[in-house]
Amino acid sequence: MIKALEEGILYAECFAPAAIIQDEHGQCRALNVNQMMQDASGDWYASESTATFPAKSILVATGAQPNVAYAFEHDGVLDRKRYQYVPYHLNESGALVPAPDVMHCKSDAIGFFTSYQRQGRTVTFLGDTHATFHGSVVKAMASAMQVAPVIDAQVSALDYSNRRMKDQTAFLKHCESMMSARVSSVKALTQDRTQLIIHAPQVALRFLPGHFVRLQTFESYAVALNALPLHSEGVALPVLSVDQAAGTVSVVVSQRTVSERILSKLRPDQPVSLMGPTGVRAKIPDQPQTILLCVTADLMVQACVLGKALREAGHLVLMAVSAPCARSIYLKSELYEASDYRLWHFDAEDGFMALGSNDVKAQGVFWSEILDWLSTFDRDSILSTLTDVRVLGPADLIETVRSELSCISDLTQVAVTRCEAAVYGPMQCMLKGVCAQCLQWQIDPLTGEKTKAVYACSWQQQPIDRIDVTHLSYRQAQQGVLEVLNGQWLSLHEKNEIHL
């Protein structure tokens, strides 16, 4: 901190970002801020005073409020007051009693227990989830130190007489076998797609359609290339399938990024880091209906999983798939299993695919071909319940479907009540509200004004009329320059023996 101040770092307190001003190249040049004030109750509000700070780099640290993502996903399990968990103490009889709201991190009155108490089990919370400690790494470490004696006292009071595993060694081996991840097999699907089967029992057990995982190599097991270890970043990957009996998870890795190219070189029996499942499970309607999936080749895995789940729930799935050519359909059998009727749209004809009785092939404008295809279906038996549209594709497809969605209602004579699109961009932690790498803007459907930024790793499928498509396209391209440079670096080392 002292050295940072010596180098000229200044603090401008009580300002909230309002807008980023861009130059003619779309790069930031200034930051507009609002002066924040506190009212009598201690709540902050934006005053009429504003300021503009020149800026070429803007770094955002999330943590302005405690992380309560779990409470939103599991409603009613933990008590919360707006955006923070309600703290509790344990009294002498072991019952939970509300603790006072304490803002000072050195107070003796801090409550570390949530409202959860079942079968003698309680849940503590600390760090960025706690209103007293959030937003500071130093405070987070202090919270761990303070809560350790509380947890130790709880564990010491537990009755172990009825535990299922009395052998500690067996228990630890069980935990290791369930939570460790190891590559079972590697299979090349195409020149640029590789299927990895990973033995990860706990991930397989908890997976639901719509979830994804974070795969990363261990540096100590990394393959060396010219004496340099090929160690990947954490990569967000959709899950193609799981086998809970075998404890395996199947993922497909492309070779668009350097990290994915490294992952495609994994070897059988190699230990890996597989975090998850994370994200949010897919929304499956209760009542059977007709559902349209608009899919491009890059999101074929997600389409297979979603379509299969919809069909198993009794829905009729119409799937329109756009790909460069028939040879790029690397999951043909899975797509057939995930759909009832299919439109295959190819940019180029290669005559590689034989069509089934429920298949149609097209080569024109994708959206126009979809509308022409839908017009061939019977309105009473199929189109009358087509009120749900899902888009799994890039920003330009999302914008097309959003602007032309009324065309489907004109065909079916019923309103589309749900239209969602996949929102994928840069991700890092994938822990739902920690690193902020996946933030995506949402807009007001009527005015187009930005309303809020959401964590895409905790909300992958978003209402199509609320997606800021321009921002999404920027986010999807923001790593482009670095990926090109890193890709050239890796290719250079792969082709040449370089002595460093």
JSON list of C-alpha atoms in Angstrom, two decimals, residues 12 25-26 53 113 163 179 186 218 233 247 268 278 316 318 364 372 377 399 401-402 418 420 423 445 450:
[
{"chain": "A", "resi": 12, "resn": "ALA", "atom": "CA", "xyz": [-11.41, 9.31, -5.15]},
{"chain": "A", "resi": 25, "resn": "HIS", "atom": "CA", "xyz": [-11.94, 3.35, -32.14]},
{"chain": "A", "resi": 26, "resn": "GLY", "atom": "CA", "xyz": [-14.27, 2.07, -29.43]},
{"chain": "A", "resi": 53, "resn": "PHE", "atom": "CA", "xyz": [-12.03, 11.19, -15.01]},
{"chain": "A", "resi": 113, "resn": "PHE", "atom": "CA", "xyz": [-23.98, -18.95, 11.42]},
{"chain": "A", "resi": 163, "resn": "ARG", "atom": "CA", "xyz": [-21.33, -42.29, 11.35]},
{"chain": "A", "resi": 179, "resn": "MET", "atom": "CA", "xyz": [-13.68, -35.64, -5.89]},
{"chain": "A", "resi": 186, "resn": "VAL", "atom": "CA", "xyz": [-9.37, -39.14, -25.57]},
{"chain": "A", "resi": 218, "resn": "PHE", "atom": "CA", "xyz": [-2.15, -29.40, -13.49]},
{"chain": "A", "resi": 233, "resn": "GLU", "atom": "CA", "xyz": [-6.17, -21.73, -18.21]},
{"chain": "A", "resi": 247, "resn": "GLY", "atom": "CA", "xyz": [-18.68, -41.83, -12.62]},
{"chain": "A", "resi": 268, "resn": "PRO", "atom": "CA", "xyz": [-5.52, -41.14, -20.64]},
{"chain": "A", "resi": 278, "resn": "THR", "atom": "CA", "xyz": [-21.58, -24.90, -12.22]},
{"chain": "A", "resi": 316, "resn": "LEU", "atom": "CA", "xyz": [-41.70, -31.98, -29.42]},
{"chain": "A", "resi": 318, "resn": "LEU", "atom": "CA", "xyz": [-37.82, -28.78, -33.83]},
{"chain": "A", "resi": 364, "resn": "GLY", "atom": "CA", "xyz": [-30.01, -19.96, -48.18]},
{"chain": "A", "resi": 372, "resn": "ASP", "atom": "CA", "xyz": [-39.99, -21.61, -44.78]},
{"chain": "A", "resi": 377, "resn": "PHE", "atom": "CA", "xyz": [-45.76, -28.16, -40.52]},
{"chain": "A", "resi": 399, "resn": "GLU", "atom": "CA", "xyz": [-30.20, -10.12, -33.02]},
{"chain": "A", "resi": 401, "resn": "VAL", "atom": "CA", "xyz": [-34.22, -13.84, -34.06]},
{"chain": "A", "resi": 402, "resn": "ARG", "atom": "CA", "xyz": [-35.07, -10.99, -31.70]},
{"chain": "A", "resi": 418, "resn": "ARG", "atom": "CA", "xyz": [-40.64, -17.59, -23.98]},
{"chain": "A", "resi": 420, "resn": "GLU", "atom": "CA", "xyz": [-34.19, -17.26, -24.57]},
{"chain": "A", "resi": 423, "resn": "VAL", "atom": "CA", "xyz": [-25.05, -15.69, -23.46]},
{"chain": "A", "resi": 445, "resn": "PRO", "atom": "CA", "xyz": [-36.75, -4.11, -23.92]},
{"chain": "A", "resi": 450, "resn": "LYS", "atom": "CA", "xyz": [-28.80, -0.55, -20.10]}
]
